[in-house]
XYZ file of C-alpha atoms in Angstrom:
729
model
C -112.305 35.554 -11.105
C -109.851 38.429 -11.264
C -107.079 38.316 -13.831
C -104.879 40.200 -11.439
C -104.370 37.314 -8.881
C -101.355 37.698 -6.541
C -98.714 35.101 -5.972
C -98.311 33.674 -2.444
C -95.484 35.455 -0.732
C -92.464 33.544 0.576
C -89.992 34.606 3.170
C -86.610 35.732 1.723
C -84.794 33.279 4.002
C -86.691 30.425 2.397
C -85.775 31.637 -1.133
C -82.103 32.080 0.002
C -82.115 28.475 1.344
C -83.575 27.295 -1.933
C -80.951 29.090 -4.031
C -78.197 27.827 -1.769
C -79.503 24.262 -2.042
C -80.159 23.770 1.640
C -83.956 23.792 1.592
C -85.130 20.328 2.757
C -88.628 20.745 1.171
C -88.290 22.654 -2.126
C -91.782 21.414 -3.101
C -93.196 23.658 -0.298
C -91.855 26.675 -2.178
C -91.703 25.542 -5.785
C -94.487 24.201 -7.973
C -98.190 24.972 -7.808
C -99.896 26.056 -4.514
C -103.553 27.208 -4.149
C -103.529 30.619 -2.518
C -106.285 33.226 -2.062
C -108.519 31.813 -4.760
C -105.810 31.374 -7.316
C -102.812 29.129 -7.922
C -99.339 30.294 -7.226
C -96.617 28.788 -9.423
C -93.065 29.324 -8.402
C -90.136 28.067 -10.604
C -86.355 28.089 -9.985
C -84.506 28.424 -13.236
C -81.009 29.977 -12.892
C -79.831 32.056 -15.827
C -83.370 32.153 -17.408
C -84.513 35.489 -18.856
C -88.231 34.665 -18.847
C -90.471 31.880 -17.575
C -94.025 31.390 -18.823
C -96.665 29.020 -17.570
C -98.686 27.345 -20.304
C -102.137 26.017 -19.534
C -105.003 25.151 -21.834
C -105.773 28.432 -23.528
C -103.664 30.575 -21.262
C -100.143 31.960 -21.025
C -98.980 33.478 -17.772
C -95.590 35.164 -17.547
C -93.905 34.752 -14.209
C -92.075 37.557 -12.523
C -88.328 37.226 -11.538
C -88.471 37.175 -7.748
C -84.954 36.254 -6.468
C -81.750 35.016 -8.007
C -83.420 32.782 -10.602
C -86.653 32.238 -8.835
C -89.760 33.178 -10.808
C -93.318 33.487 -9.409
C -96.736 34.242 -10.586
C -100.391 33.408 -10.093
C -102.836 31.503 -12.372
C -106.345 33.014 -11.987
C -108.118 29.845 -11.157
C -108.934 27.967 -7.986
C -107.749 24.378 -8.986
C -104.259 23.364 -10.017
C -104.298 22.858 -13.801
C -102.245 20.597 -16.053
C -99.493 22.948 -17.062
C -96.069 23.180 -18.740
C -93.292 25.777 -18.687
C -91.733 27.809 -21.426
C -88.204 28.948 -20.334
C -86.357 31.461 -22.358
C -82.512 31.654 -22.042
C -80.200 33.970 -23.901
C -80.450 32.802 -27.495
C -82.877 29.932 -27.154
C -86.240 28.842 -25.593
C -87.157 25.403 -24.195
C -90.389 23.812 -23.249
C -90.352 21.998 -19.978
C -92.430 20.254 -17.364
C -92.269 21.210 -13.769
C -90.841 18.526 -11.386
C -92.337 20.297 -8.379
C -95.954 19.741 -9.367
C -95.676 15.939 -8.659
C -96.373 13.982 -5.468
C -93.642 11.881 -3.783
C -92.939 8.560 -5.495
C -92.114 6.839 -2.087
C -95.043 5.474 -0.224
C -95.637 5.287 3.501
C -95.042 1.527 3.570
C -91.731 1.962 1.796
C -90.663 4.684 4.158
C -91.685 2.563 7.164
C -89.752 -0.525 5.951
C -86.629 1.513 5.083
C -86.701 3.161 8.402
C -86.734 -0.236 10.125
C -84.020 -1.525 7.775
C -86.286 -4.306 6.526
C -87.048 -3.303 2.911
C -86.078 -6.550 1.154
C -86.686 -4.999 -2.298
C -84.934 -1.747 -1.723
C -83.913 -1.366 -5.288
C -87.563 -0.974 -6.311
C -87.844 2.300 -4.525
C -84.305 3.793 -4.275
C -82.182 4.720 -7.326
C -83.695 5.952 -10.604
C -86.836 4.523 -12.059
C -88.612 5.453 -15.358
C -92.264 6.357 -14.474
C -95.351 7.064 -16.670
C -98.401 8.955 -15.472
C -101.688 9.924 -17.181
C -102.324 13.578 -17.593
C -105.149 15.608 -19.289
C -102.824 16.375 -22.113
C -101.513 12.804 -22.466
C -98.909 10.564 -20.824
C -96.141 12.100 -18.826
C -92.971 10.065 -18.714
C -90.008 10.893 -16.525
C -87.662 9.375 -13.900
C -88.009 9.286 -10.157
C -84.788 9.650 -8.178
C -84.331 8.571 -4.522
C -81.209 8.390 -2.400
C -80.268 7.909 1.265
C -78.170 10.723 2.600
C -79.300 11.378 6.248
C -76.564 13.866 7.164
C -76.734 16.001 4.014
C -77.658 19.666 4.220
C -79.046 19.432 0.761
C -79.215 17.068 -2.251
C -79.711 17.881 -5.969
C -79.833 15.639 -8.895
C -77.470 16.518 -11.724
C -77.012 15.095 -15.175
C -76.938 15.534 -18.853
C -80.618 16.547 -18.825
C -79.672 19.765 -16.892
C -76.213 20.221 -18.378
C -74.707 19.044 -15.128
C -75.952 22.084 -13.388
C -78.099 20.785 -10.476
C -79.243 24.016 -8.864
C -82.668 23.819 -10.613
C -83.299 20.245 -9.331
C -83.087 20.262 -5.454
C -84.510 17.129 -3.962
C -87.080 16.761 -1.170
C -86.166 15.361 2.174
C -88.588 12.646 3.319
C -88.673 13.350 7.024
C -86.503 11.508 9.422
C -85.743 8.610 7.031
C -82.711 10.320 5.571
C -84.163 9.802 2.069
C -84.258 12.459 -0.615
C -86.567 12.204 -3.613
C -87.511 13.935 -6.816
C -89.462 13.055 -9.958
C -88.053 14.780 -13.119
C -90.343 14.700 -16.144
C -89.048 14.116 -19.618
C -85.973 12.271 -18.293
C -85.715 8.687 -19.654
C -83.529 5.591 -20.005
C -79.964 6.350 -21.043
C -79.824 9.623 -19.070
C -76.453 10.040 -17.233
C -76.688 11.505 -13.685
C -75.219 11.839 -10.224
C -76.335 13.373 -6.979
C -74.835 16.613 -5.722
C -74.643 16.399 -1.962
C -73.950 19.171 0.405
C -72.113 17.614 3.349
C -72.108 18.682 6.944
C -68.739 20.272 6.231
C -70.359 22.686 3.724
C -68.710 21.066 0.685
C -70.774 19.969 -2.375
C -69.747 16.599 -3.782
C -70.990 14.764 -6.871
C -71.785 11.101 -6.026
C -72.729 8.256 -8.188
C -76.072 6.627 -7.237
C -75.511 3.713 -4.818
C -78.557 1.959 -6.162
C -77.994 2.693 -9.919
C -78.849 -0.171 -12.203
C -76.253 0.880 -14.818
C -73.193 3.055 -14.908
C -70.835 4.634 -17.454
C -67.968 2.404 -18.670
C -64.939 3.103 -16.532
C -63.019 5.352 -16.229
C -66.130 7.420 -16.542
C -68.177 7.385 -13.299
C -71.702 8.665 -13.912
C -74.776 6.550 -13.121
C -77.138 5.813 -15.967
C -80.971 5.543 -15.940
C -81.856 2.097 -17.120
C -85.155 0.344 -17.872
C -85.018 -3.381 -18.487
C -86.919 -4.698 -21.508
C -85.685 -8.265 -21.206
C -87.953 -11.314 -21.675
C -86.577 -14.425 -19.933
C -86.573 -17.845 -21.572
C -85.542 -19.929 -18.610
C -88.920 -20.775 -17.083
C -88.216 -24.550 -17.021
C -84.822 -24.062 -15.370
C -86.237 -21.686 -12.662
C -89.176 -24.035 -11.884
C -86.873 -27.118 -11.630
C -84.321 -25.181 -9.555
C -86.934 -24.364 -6.892
C -87.598 -28.063 -6.523
C -83.977 -29.203 -6.318
C -81.908 -29.854 -3.132
C -78.397 -28.302 -3.946
C -76.764 -30.610 -1.398
C -77.880 -33.717 -3.269
C -76.811 -32.697 -6.721
C -73.612 -32.871 -8.770
C -71.781 -29.649 -8.259
C -68.809 -28.897 -10.444
C -68.012 -25.259 -11.059
C -65.988 -23.418 -13.752
C -64.670 -20.167 -12.321
C -64.379 -17.398 -14.894
C -63.039 -13.837 -15.114
C -65.222 -12.515 -18.000
C -62.591 -10.033 -19.274
C -59.733 -12.467 -19.789
C -61.320 -15.774 -20.740
C -61.214 -14.527 -24.267
C -60.337 -10.798 -24.092
C -62.575 -8.299 -25.803
C -65.928 -10.279 -25.712
C -69.222 -8.752 -24.705
C -71.888 -10.416 -22.587
C -73.651 -11.498 -25.759
C -70.537 -12.758 -27.402
C -69.709 -14.725 -24.257
C -73.107 -16.222 -24.538
C -72.162 -17.537 -27.963
C -68.705 -18.755 -26.964
C -68.438 -19.339 -23.189
C -71.796 -21.045 -22.712
C -71.264 -23.946 -25.285
C -67.664 -24.263 -24.046
C -68.731 -24.774 -20.387
C -71.538 -27.101 -21.564
C -69.108 -29.236 -23.550
C -66.806 -29.615 -20.578
C -69.782 -30.804 -18.534
C -69.632 -28.410 -15.558
C -72.851 -28.011 -13.640
C -72.220 -24.355 -12.809
C -70.196 -21.373 -13.850
C -68.879 -18.901 -11.209
C -68.196 -15.401 -12.398
C -65.676 -13.261 -10.582
C -67.504 -10.044 -9.588
C -69.560 -8.400 -12.330
C -70.818 -5.389 -10.271
C -69.296 -2.118 -11.527
C -65.752 -1.278 -10.340
C -63.460 1.495 -11.310
C -60.161 -0.423 -11.397
C -59.966 -3.401 -13.648
C -56.847 -4.622 -11.829
C -59.030 -5.331 -8.766
C -60.723 -8.060 -10.799
C -64.049 -6.599 -9.607
C -63.316 -7.069 -5.893
C -63.524 -3.241 -5.222
C -67.121 -2.492 -6.122
C -68.360 1.116 -6.577
C -71.809 0.392 -7.950
C -73.353 -2.563 -6.161
C -76.540 -2.816 -8.217
C -74.957 -2.242 -11.690
C -73.417 -5.049 -13.868
C -70.148 -3.679 -15.275
C -70.583 -1.765 -18.505
C -67.308 -3.147 -19.789
C -69.180 -5.987 -21.503
C -72.607 -4.426 -22.212
C -75.901 -3.483 -20.630
C -77.740 -5.090 -17.702
C -80.027 -6.800 -20.178
C -77.020 -8.145 -22.090
C -76.021 -9.727 -18.778
C -79.394 -11.105 -18.303
C -79.069 -12.659 -21.801
C -75.826 -14.395 -20.731
C -77.472 -15.898 -17.648
C -80.488 -16.963 -19.663
C -78.357 -18.745 -22.184
C -76.464 -20.615 -19.430
C -79.749 -21.687 -17.933
C -81.089 -22.915 -21.296
C -78.026 -25.184 -21.595
C -78.679 -26.552 -18.038
C -75.853 -24.688 -16.340
C -76.358 -22.673 -13.115
C -74.643 -19.255 -12.659
C -72.911 -18.165 -9.390
C -71.536 -14.703 -9.019
C -68.925 -13.464 -6.613
C -70.331 -10.892 -4.226
C -68.280 -8.506 -2.179
C -69.912 -7.159 1.049
C -66.607 -7.142 2.846
C -65.254 -3.739 1.699
C -65.430 -1.015 -0.925
C -63.009 1.538 -2.368
C -62.342 5.031 -1.173
C -63.164 6.782 -4.490
C -64.662 10.115 -3.634
C -67.403 9.851 -6.221
C -68.687 6.512 -4.826
C -69.820 5.316 -1.369
C -67.003 6.734 0.727
C -68.168 9.530 3.097
C -71.296 9.597 1.007
C -73.116 12.451 2.694
C -69.930 14.072 3.990
C -69.805 11.655 6.924
C -68.924 8.030 7.363
C -72.224 6.613 6.213
C -71.814 3.163 4.630
C -68.437 2.659 6.371
C -67.839 2.342 10.095
C -66.792 5.701 11.608
C -64.080 4.189 13.717
C -61.052 3.525 11.379
C -60.141 0.594 13.590
C -63.328 -1.097 12.295
C -63.988 0.929 9.114
C -60.729 0.483 7.245
C -58.960 -2.502 5.774
C -55.202 -2.260 6.269
C -54.352 -4.848 3.604
C -56.449 -3.545 0.819
C -56.628 0.208 1.554
C -60.450 0.033 1.340
C -63.367 0.743 3.689
C -65.402 -1.693 5.736
C -69.196 -1.531 5.858
C -70.821 -0.596 9.109
C -72.686 -3.848 9.635
C -74.321 -2.641 12.849
C -76.237 0.102 11.035
C -79.650 -1.147 10.013
C -79.743 0.927 6.766
C -76.443 -0.511 5.720
C -77.481 -4.045 6.461
C -80.660 -3.383 4.484
C -78.633 -2.110 1.495
C -76.464 -5.206 1.463
C -79.209 -7.791 2.096
C -81.371 -6.199 -0.596
C -78.417 -6.159 -2.937
C -77.931 -9.923 -2.544
C -81.599 -10.449 -3.295
C -81.375 -8.099 -6.265
C -78.741 -10.147 -8.052
C -80.678 -13.393 -7.322
C -84.122 -12.136 -8.235
C -83.480 -9.631 -11.034
C -80.741 -11.589 -12.819
C -82.003 -15.141 -11.982
C -78.613 -15.999 -10.509
C -78.394 -19.459 -8.853
C -75.884 -18.538 -6.110
C -73.639 -16.003 -4.488
C -70.048 -16.681 -3.471
C -69.304 -14.251 -0.632
C -65.750 -12.986 -0.781
C -63.457 -12.529 2.205
C -65.802 -13.676 4.911
C -62.971 -14.115 7.382
C -62.112 -10.396 7.152
C -65.641 -9.625 8.209
C -65.871 -12.068 11.075
C -62.751 -10.956 13.036
C -62.176 -7.473 14.434
C -58.449 -8.137 14.514
C -58.160 -9.357 10.919
C -54.766 -8.200 9.600
C -54.444 -5.890 12.692
C -51.779 -5.816 15.331
C -52.425 -5.359 19.037
C -53.754 -1.928 19.702
C -55.139 -1.560 16.123
C -58.544 -3.086 16.858
C -61.313 -2.683 19.424
C -62.871 -5.794 21.181
C -66.605 -6.417 20.972
C -68.789 -5.526 24.045
C -68.021 -9.070 25.331
C -64.306 -8.474 25.153
C -63.843 -10.867 22.106
C -62.349 -10.462 18.650
C -65.554 -11.550 16.794
C -67.335 -8.928 14.796
C -70.884 -9.521 16.232
C -72.405 -6.981 13.802
C -70.945 -8.789 10.857
C -72.145 -12.136 12.233
C -75.723 -10.784 12.574
C -75.516 -9.380 9.014
C -74.382 -12.624 7.485
C -77.098 -14.571 9.286
C -79.739 -12.144 8.209
C -78.614 -12.154 4.593
C -78.484 -15.986 4.423
C -81.814 -16.443 6.208
C -83.463 -13.857 3.894
C -81.979 -15.318 0.627
C -83.088 -18.872 1.482
C -86.521 -17.707 2.553
C -87.158 -15.720 -0.610
C -85.357 -17.603 -3.374
C -85.736 -21.464 -3.167
C -83.070 -23.553 -4.787
C -80.176 -21.026 -4.735
C -76.944 -21.383 -2.831
C -74.665 -19.076 -0.893
C -70.988 -19.999 -0.614
C -68.538 -18.572 1.954
C -64.908 -18.003 1.156
C -63.919 -18.374 4.764
C -60.291 -19.351 5.516
C -60.455 -20.045 9.288
C -62.024 -22.661 11.501
C -64.990 -20.468 12.381
C -67.615 -23.011 13.682
C -70.927 -23.471 11.930
C -70.355 -21.540 8.690
C -72.835 -23.795 6.925
C -74.960 -24.583 9.961
C -78.481 -23.106 9.868
C -79.067 -19.726 11.482
C -81.800 -21.260 13.600
C -79.131 -23.369 15.213
C -76.712 -20.491 15.675
C -74.741 -20.972 12.474
C -73.979 -18.336 9.810
C -76.411 -20.081 7.406
C -74.316 -20.475 4.219
C -75.108 -23.285 1.944
C -71.538 -24.151 1.247
C -67.977 -23.210 2.320
C -64.769 -23.227 0.372
C -62.446 -25.846 1.722
C -59.264 -23.761 1.909
C -57.473 -26.354 4.074
C -57.888 -29.078 1.479
C -56.599 -26.760 -1.207
C -53.515 -25.686 0.822
C -52.605 -29.241 1.927
C -53.241 -30.909 -1.447
C -51.257 -28.344 -3.448
C -48.481 -28.418 -0.879
C -48.253 -32.226 -1.180
C -48.273 -32.291 -4.940
C -45.702 -29.462 -5.207
C -43.100 -31.845 -3.797
C -41.180 -34.289 -5.859
C -42.660 -37.791 -5.437
C -39.608 -39.028 -3.561
C -40.422 -36.506 -0.745
C -44.211 -37.083 -0.648
C -43.724 -40.081 1.566
C -42.886 -37.727 4.422
C -46.000 -35.568 3.817
C -48.608 -38.266 3.328
C -50.910 -36.782 6.049
C -51.331 -33.638 3.903
C -53.253 -35.762 1.479
C -55.394 -37.578 4.012
C -56.041 -34.986 6.761
C -58.985 -33.465 4.940
C -61.159 -36.401 5.761
C -60.726 -35.572 9.464
C -63.080 -32.624 8.908
C -64.654 -33.235 5.521
C -68.196 -33.468 7.041
C -67.981 -30.644 9.532
C -69.221 -28.325 6.920
C -70.776 -28.462 3.407
C -67.565 -27.972 1.503
C -66.593 -27.000 -1.981
C -63.040 -27.988 -3.008
C -61.605 -24.946 -4.745
C -58.649 -24.612 -7.138
C -59.431 -20.981 -7.535
C -57.995 -17.838 -9.182
C -56.184 -17.080 -5.886
C -53.801 -19.999 -6.504
C -52.605 -18.843 -9.878
C -51.771 -15.177 -9.200
C -49.286 -12.970 -7.230
C -46.213 -15.026 -8.089
C -47.784 -18.371 -7.240
C -47.533 -19.518 -10.857
C -50.055 -21.788 -12.637
C -51.331 -25.199 -11.427
C -49.154 -26.813 -14.058
C -46.192 -24.804 -12.795
C -46.699 -26.016 -9.237
C -46.226 -29.694 -10.304
C -42.584 -31.024 -10.278
C -40.833 -32.755 -13.045
C -40.859 -32.448 -16.874
C -43.882 -31.494 -18.933
C -45.200 -35.097 -19.158
C -45.026 -35.494 -15.390
C -46.637 -32.124 -14.762
C -49.616 -32.876 -16.968
C -49.966 -36.442 -15.591
C -50.064 -35.102 -12.003
C -52.695 -32.481 -12.938
C -54.809 -35.255 -14.441
C -54.388 -37.363 -11.313
C -55.113 -34.378 -9.078
C -58.402 -33.693 -10.846
C -59.459 -37.306 -10.599
C -58.692 -37.366 -6.970
C -60.452 -34.079 -6.441
C -63.581 -35.029 -8.389
C -63.929 -38.230 -6.288
C -63.157 -36.567 -2.874
C -66.222 -35.486 -0.859
C -67.272 -31.909 -1.598
C -68.248 -29.859 -4.572
C -65.627 -28.968 -7.179
C -64.317 -25.656 -8.449
C -61.606 -25.055 -11.107
C -60.516 -21.740 -12.274
C -60.398 -21.180 -16.073
C -57.130 -22.305 -17.726
C -56.766 -25.233 -15.374
C -58.382 -27.360 -18.009
C -55.824 -26.321 -20.522
C -52.709 -26.864 -18.402
C -52.147 -23.147 -18.587
C -48.465 -22.539 -18.165
C -48.207 -18.766 -17.491
C -49.575 -17.300 -14.362
C -53.082 -15.722 -14.895
C -53.338 -12.069 -15.759
C -56.571 -10.158 -16.099
C -55.067 -8.209 -18.972
C -54.901 -11.001 -21.553
C -56.673 -14.061 -22.765
C -55.982 -17.636 -21.743
C -53.305 -19.477 -23.790
C -55.743 -21.144 -26.059
C -53.000 -22.155 -28.410
C -52.072 -24.871 -25.887
C -54.968 -26.960 -27.193
C -53.068 -27.417 -30.410
C -50.587 -29.610 -28.362
C -52.008 -33.084 -28.052
C -50.968 -33.601 -24.360
C -52.699 -30.397 -23.323
C -55.772 -31.342 -25.391
C -55.610 -34.597 -23.600
C -55.759 -32.896 -20.169
C -58.937 -31.123 -21.359
C -60.397 -34.332 -22.557
C -59.665 -35.972 -19.239
C -61.499 -33.206 -17.386
C -64.430 -33.509 -19.746
C -64.730 -37.284 -19.055
C -64.341 -36.739 -15.315
C -67.362 -34.374 -15.359
C -69.304 -36.747 -17.536
C -68.684 -39.716 -15.242
C -69.113 -37.545 -12.132
C -72.620 -36.446 -13.178
C -73.662 -39.981 -14.188
C -72.370 -41.466 -10.788
C -74.734 -40.724 -7.873
C -72.212 -42.280 -5.526
C -70.028 -39.227 -5.972
C -72.634 -36.665 -4.887
C -75.926 -37.990 -3.595
C -74.586 -38.532 -0.038
C -72.233 -35.540 -0.033
C -73.184 -34.490 3.506
C -73.227 -38.120 4.933
C -70.025 -39.548 6.396
C -71.504 -43.017 5.685
C -71.022 -42.300 2.017
C -67.221 -42.457 2.300
C -64.809 -45.236 3.270
C -61.063 -45.399 3.198
C -59.540 -48.429 1.455
C -55.945 -47.305 1.712
C -55.100 -44.388 3.959
C -51.641 -45.138 5.309
C -49.482 -46.287 2.345
C -47.092 -43.325 2.546
C -44.240 -45.572 1.184
C -45.979 -45.966 -2.143
C -47.727 -42.568 -2.243
C -51.053 -44.353 -2.700
C -54.454 -43.475 -1.365
C -57.697 -45.273 -2.150
C -61.258 -44.836 -0.980
C -64.785 -45.742 -2.009
C -67.868 -43.523 -2.360
C -71.389 -44.809 -1.779
C -74.657 -43.528 -3.094
C -78.169 -44.299 -1.970
C -79.403 -47.899 -2.100
C -79.518 -49.268 -5.589
C -76.636 -47.136 -6.975
C -73.173 -48.482 -7.764
C -70.325 -47.592 -5.476
C -67.245 -46.051 -6.914
C -63.656 -46.589 -5.856
C -60.875 -44.043 -6.477
C -57.207 -45.254 -6.435
C -54.520 -42.602 -6.820
C -50.794 -43.339 -7.276
C -48.831 -40.125 -6.674
C -45.466 -41.898 -7.131
C -43.634 -41.801 -10.475
C -43.532 -45.606 -10.901
C -46.297 -48.069 -11.765
C -47.362 -50.742 -9.289
C -48.986 -54.135 -9.269
C -51.089 -53.369 -6.233
C -53.312 -55.551 -4.118
C -56.410 -53.512 -3.087
C -59.089 -54.454 -0.591
C -62.618 -53.822 -1.909
C -66.025 -53.898 -0.253
C -67.517 -56.225 -2.877
C -66.384 -59.075 -4.960
C -67.146 -59.108 -8.661
C -66.275 -56.972 -11.663
C -65.139 -53.402 -11.046
C -65.107 -51.454 -14.374
C -62.272 -48.994 -14.928
C -64.467 -45.982 -15.840
C -61.575 -43.490 -15.593
C -57.836 -43.979 -16.029
C -55.954 -40.688 -16.059
C -52.975 -42.435 -17.781
C -54.967 -43.426 -20.810
C -53.112 -42.718 -24.061
C -55.871 -40.497 -25.333
C -55.216 -38.145 -22.461
C -51.464 -38.116 -23.222
C -50.648 -40.839 -20.672
C -48.501 -43.910 -20.947
C -51.331 -46.417 -21.208
C -50.880 -48.368 -18.060
C -54.078 -49.821 -16.827
C -56.245 -52.886 -16.442
C -57.826 -53.405 -19.826
C -61.109 -51.911 -18.784
C -61.819 -53.822 -15.533
C -60.655 -55.859 -12.608
C -62.348 -58.715 -10.821
C -62.357 -58.838 -7.093
C -62.406 -62.179 -5.381
C -63.794 -62.898 -1.876
C -60.321 -62.764 -0.401
C -60.164 -60.307 2.564
C -57.517 -57.634 2.542
C -56.932 -54.597 4.625
C -60.188 -55.087 6.499
C -62.233 -55.419 3.278
C -64.102 -58.699 2.472
C -62.823 -58.800 -1.132
C -59.667 -57.886 -3.019
C -58.117 -57.527 -6.482
C -54.718 -56.958 -7.871
C -54.545 -53.791 -9.930
C -52.016 -52.297 -12.282
C -51.544 -48.716 -10.957
C -50.227 -46.234 -13.546
C -47.416 -43.802 -12.533
C -48.781 -40.359 -11.428
C -52.171 -41.576 -12.210
C -55.610 -42.266 -10.793
C -58.228 -44.879 -11.443
C -61.975 -44.865 -10.931
C -63.560 -48.237 -10.539
C -67.299 -48.676 -10.636
C -68.784 -51.895 -9.181
C -70.970 -53.699 -11.711
C -72.662 -56.181 -9.267
C -72.158 -57.353 -5.763
C -71.532 -60.968 -4.701
C -72.433 -61.989 -1.177
């Protein structure tokens, strides 16, 4: 074969498009191409002085063709395994050629993405370390893939090319809107972004929407990450798949990782937070958002990298380690998830390809007036796919046990926080965001189909019907819903001095009018201890003793009330100051006996709660609840009994929210001994010690419609739990 082979000619317009970054198929020009019995190799290396192709036993110098484009021909018919030697002023580098590799996206992936049905989207988009076998040995590099359908051109830029992306234009994958490139010799730890040429002719550097890791804020680059974690929670995961979350004890400790104890990493939190939560007896921990976010003051609720755990506390594998450690102590992990909105940062999702892509194009639907953020376009199949896959990603890749979905009401209503004329009705003329409804139904149905045993929880503050109703029956399909009405009414009642509570008794009892309309969780969340609302302790009237007594009584009433339980960190300490993300909890309070007593009371409540099936085994069954005293507004007393399945002991809760003790006659469903398993006024909790010496005996004397009755000593600002030892007919 002639040694004077000629390179395949290319139109100058194509070369110009390549240099400008607007060529949609750079692989058609660059890389190896058989031509006229030889192999043309064309390389784009701006600022290079010389480019040489190295094959086994041969060096071929390429000729400069056009503005950094070099071309030449290898005198052989088949494409060989080759490398490049690129000489720049003052130094020479050896390099592989990205444009000699086939696409890393397969036809099935492209089809599913085009339909918006790729449930494991993260496995094909973003950056992935790949290894291939070649005649000269293994080739390792990173494949990059990004969705930017309206871009004129896309390049990958990073520390591997000195943040000069012209030499790495990406290939458009037809009508899918995807762009792809495999870059050899790029591995884990590489920082990168995409350079995207928008329709407006402006180049913008964007973080990868599907990056698994990101630089620690305020830096904004994405980082190539390859997990090497080996899980140790097999037993937990197998058991979880068999459990029914609605027939299990559910008590949740809500945590902001950065301020529980400031300065701790994921791995340090595994050493300190995990045993602390286990000691308190909570069944679950709920973490405020851990996805990467640029502004710490948003507490994680303005997400910029939806697939990347925040680098503030370590790597994604460090976060896996934290979850794993929780599971090994028998504690489930729920994470706050934020599909309602995202920030306007120019380097993140906003106008990603120069157009409204992830956000709705109409500002009346695509902007949040309250938060200054953007709203996802839930009607666009690719956006729905991005969010549904993101939910699955956290559950499957990080073994999470649940997602608490933030600000659901803002998604459901087109007029949320908008005045007349600032919103557009749906096609039926209503205020419901039908696209968001469809997305939430799809997300929940897909999650429950793919990940048995997990839960989804809606923070939904309105009376939207069927939030926890199955999607097959027209509901939104959530597993649970926060009971915001209970929280508002209960805290409103307790914030009043006991002498005024008589006139607001219905605020304490109204929750049972709707307690079984949804699968509820009772939240005392971070939202109640910020923005000038003060701490839970600060909401209670009276002196310190009374404040702590009322918190203990509140927790006992709450833990006995139908519904799961959620308490924000610091509530167990009697935190005095309003919560701030910028500092640790006031751990010194535990040096004070009365605050340590509050913590001890909560620990005991959790212990008895878990051991008492009557408090959770019939959580969705109205027959598992019965009022004993509902109308004693004069004495600020309520009492009720919880029933479990047959063969389990019932538990009665009696709460006295007045400041005086009473000798109180109480109707009970069974005669016999009722053990006092909790008394929030016990001296070891910091109380006054008013009680019943461990038990009361009910006699078959009817009272208030009950067949038996007993006279109790009710402590001031206290609550009793009474467990029936045996029934007498």
